[in-house]
Amino acid sequence: MLHLCYYCNMIKYSELKNILKQHKLRVTDCRMDVLEYFIKNNQAFSFKNLEDEFTQYDRVTLYRTLHSFTENGVFHKIPSDTGMITYGVCSTTCSPQNHQHNHMHFQCNCCGKVECLAEDHIPVVKIPLYEVMEVNMILKGVCPQCIA
Amino acid sequence: MLHLCYYCNMIKYSELKNILKQHKLRVTDCRMDVLEYFIKNNQAFSFKNLEDEFTQYDRVTLYRTLHSFTENGVFHKIPSDTGMITYGVCSTTCSPQNHQHNHMHFQCNCCGKVECLAEDHIPVVKIPLYEVMEVNMILKGVCPQCIA
DNA sequence: AACACAAATGCAACATAATTGCAATTAAAA
DNA sequence: TTTTAATTGCAATTATGTTGCATTTGTGTT
Ligand SMILES: [Mn+2]
Ligand SMILES: [Mn+2]
Ligand SMILES: [Zn+2]
Ligand SMILES: [Zn+2]
C-alpha cells in the first residue's frame, strides 16, 4: 500500500524510489518526477499531458519513460475512442506478467479528466465460444467536481 | 434489418445504397465499397486496414469517408488501448443524435480481429456522485475461429 | 436528356506525432 | 574509485493526420 499525505496527497521520496526499485527500474530524475506527478494527482495522464508538464525533459525520454513503466507493470494503459491513450498507476500487486486490473475507468466529458475507479470492480464476463481473458470498462459522463 | 446472404454474407447493392440514402449521404464508389467491406466481413476495421485494402482511393478520401460515416451514424468508434481506433457498423436504429450502442466489443489477441458482440448488452452502471452517460466495454481474448 | 449546383475526390503541401541511431551522460554494481 | 550497462538528449527519419484548391461527380431541376 502507498502512504500518501491525507492533506496534500504527497508521497515520500523513499516510497517513490522503492516503487521503481521493486520493478527493477533505475532511479532517474525523469522517472521520479513522472511517477510522483501521477500519484499525487491521483489521475490518469496522456503523453501530451506529460509533454506540456515536463518541458525540461526531451519528448523522446518521456515516450521511453511511459514505455518502460507500462512494460514493467508500473503503469497500465486506459483505452479510448479518441486515439489518445492515457496511463494510470498500477496497483502495488501488479507485475509485468500479472496485472490486476478489474477496475473501471471514468472519463469526464466536462473537464477531460480520466481516473481509475479502483473500488468499482468489473463483473466477470462469459461469452459462449469465446475465451475472455481481459475486460476493459470505460465510463463517460460528468465527474463529481464538475457536477458541483 | 439488413438482409445478408446466409452463404457468402453479401448484401444487395440496393440495400447498401439505401443505408447511405437514409443517412443523407451521397452514393459514391468509395462509400459503397467501404460500407460493403465492413458489412460482408462482419467485423470492425481501422483506417490502416482500409488504406491497405483500398489502394485505388486516396488516403484523404478514406479519412473523409470514415469521418462522414461516424458523423452521420453509419459507423461508431471502438475504443482501444493501442491508439488504433477501429470502426464498427451501427445498428439500423442509430441516428447521428441518438446512437444505441449498449453492446460489447471483442478483440482477438490471436488474429487481431475486432468485432461487435451485438447480442451481449452492457449492464447499466451507477457510481455514487458521478453522472454516467455512456459505458464502453471491450473484451480481449481468443475468438472462436482462433480457438478451433 | 441536358443543365446547374453543391458535394466529394485527388493531389500537393503542410502540420503533427512517433521512432531510430548514436554519442554523451549517469546510475548502480564491483 | 573504477567499470559497466542503462538512460538521456539531440538530430534525422518515418509515420500519421490535416488543409486548400482545382477537378470531377451525384443529384435535383428544367
Ligand atoms: Mn486503472
Ligand atoms: Mn459495435
Ligand atoms: Zn470533470
Ligand atoms: Zn482470432
Short mmCIF file of C-alpha atoms (C1' of nucleotides) in Angstrom, two decimals, chain B residues 21 26-27 47-48 59-60 63-64, chain D residues 16-21 25-27:
data_model
loop_
_atom_site.label_atom_id
_atom_site.label_comp_id
_atom_site.label_asym_id
_atom_site.label_seq_id
_atom_site.Cartn_x
_atom_site.Cartn_y
_atom_site.Cartn_z
CA LYS B 21 -29.54 7.48 -48.57
CA ARG B 26 -24.42 10.81 -51.44
CA VAL B 27 -23.82 7.46 -53.07
CA PHE B 47 -8.13 3.34 -41.01
CA LYS B 48 -4.94 1.40 -41.66
CA ARG B 59 -5.85 8.29 -48.14
CA VAL B 60 -7.62 11.59 -47.67
CA TYR B 63 -10.20 9.55 -43.88
CA ARG B 64 -13.14 11.63 -45.01
"C1'" DT D 16 0.16 9.81 -39.37
"C1'" DG D 17 -3.24 13.28 -39.93
"C1'" DT D 18 -4.97 17.92 -41.94
"C1'" DT D 19 -5.84 21.75 -45.20
"C1'" DG D 20 -6.57 24.31 -49.59
"C1'" DC D 21 -7.90 24.11 -54.06
"C1'" DT D 25 -19.21 13.61 -59.75
"C1'" DG D 26 -24.02 12.94 -57.79
"C1'" DT D 27 -28.50 14.66 -57.61
#
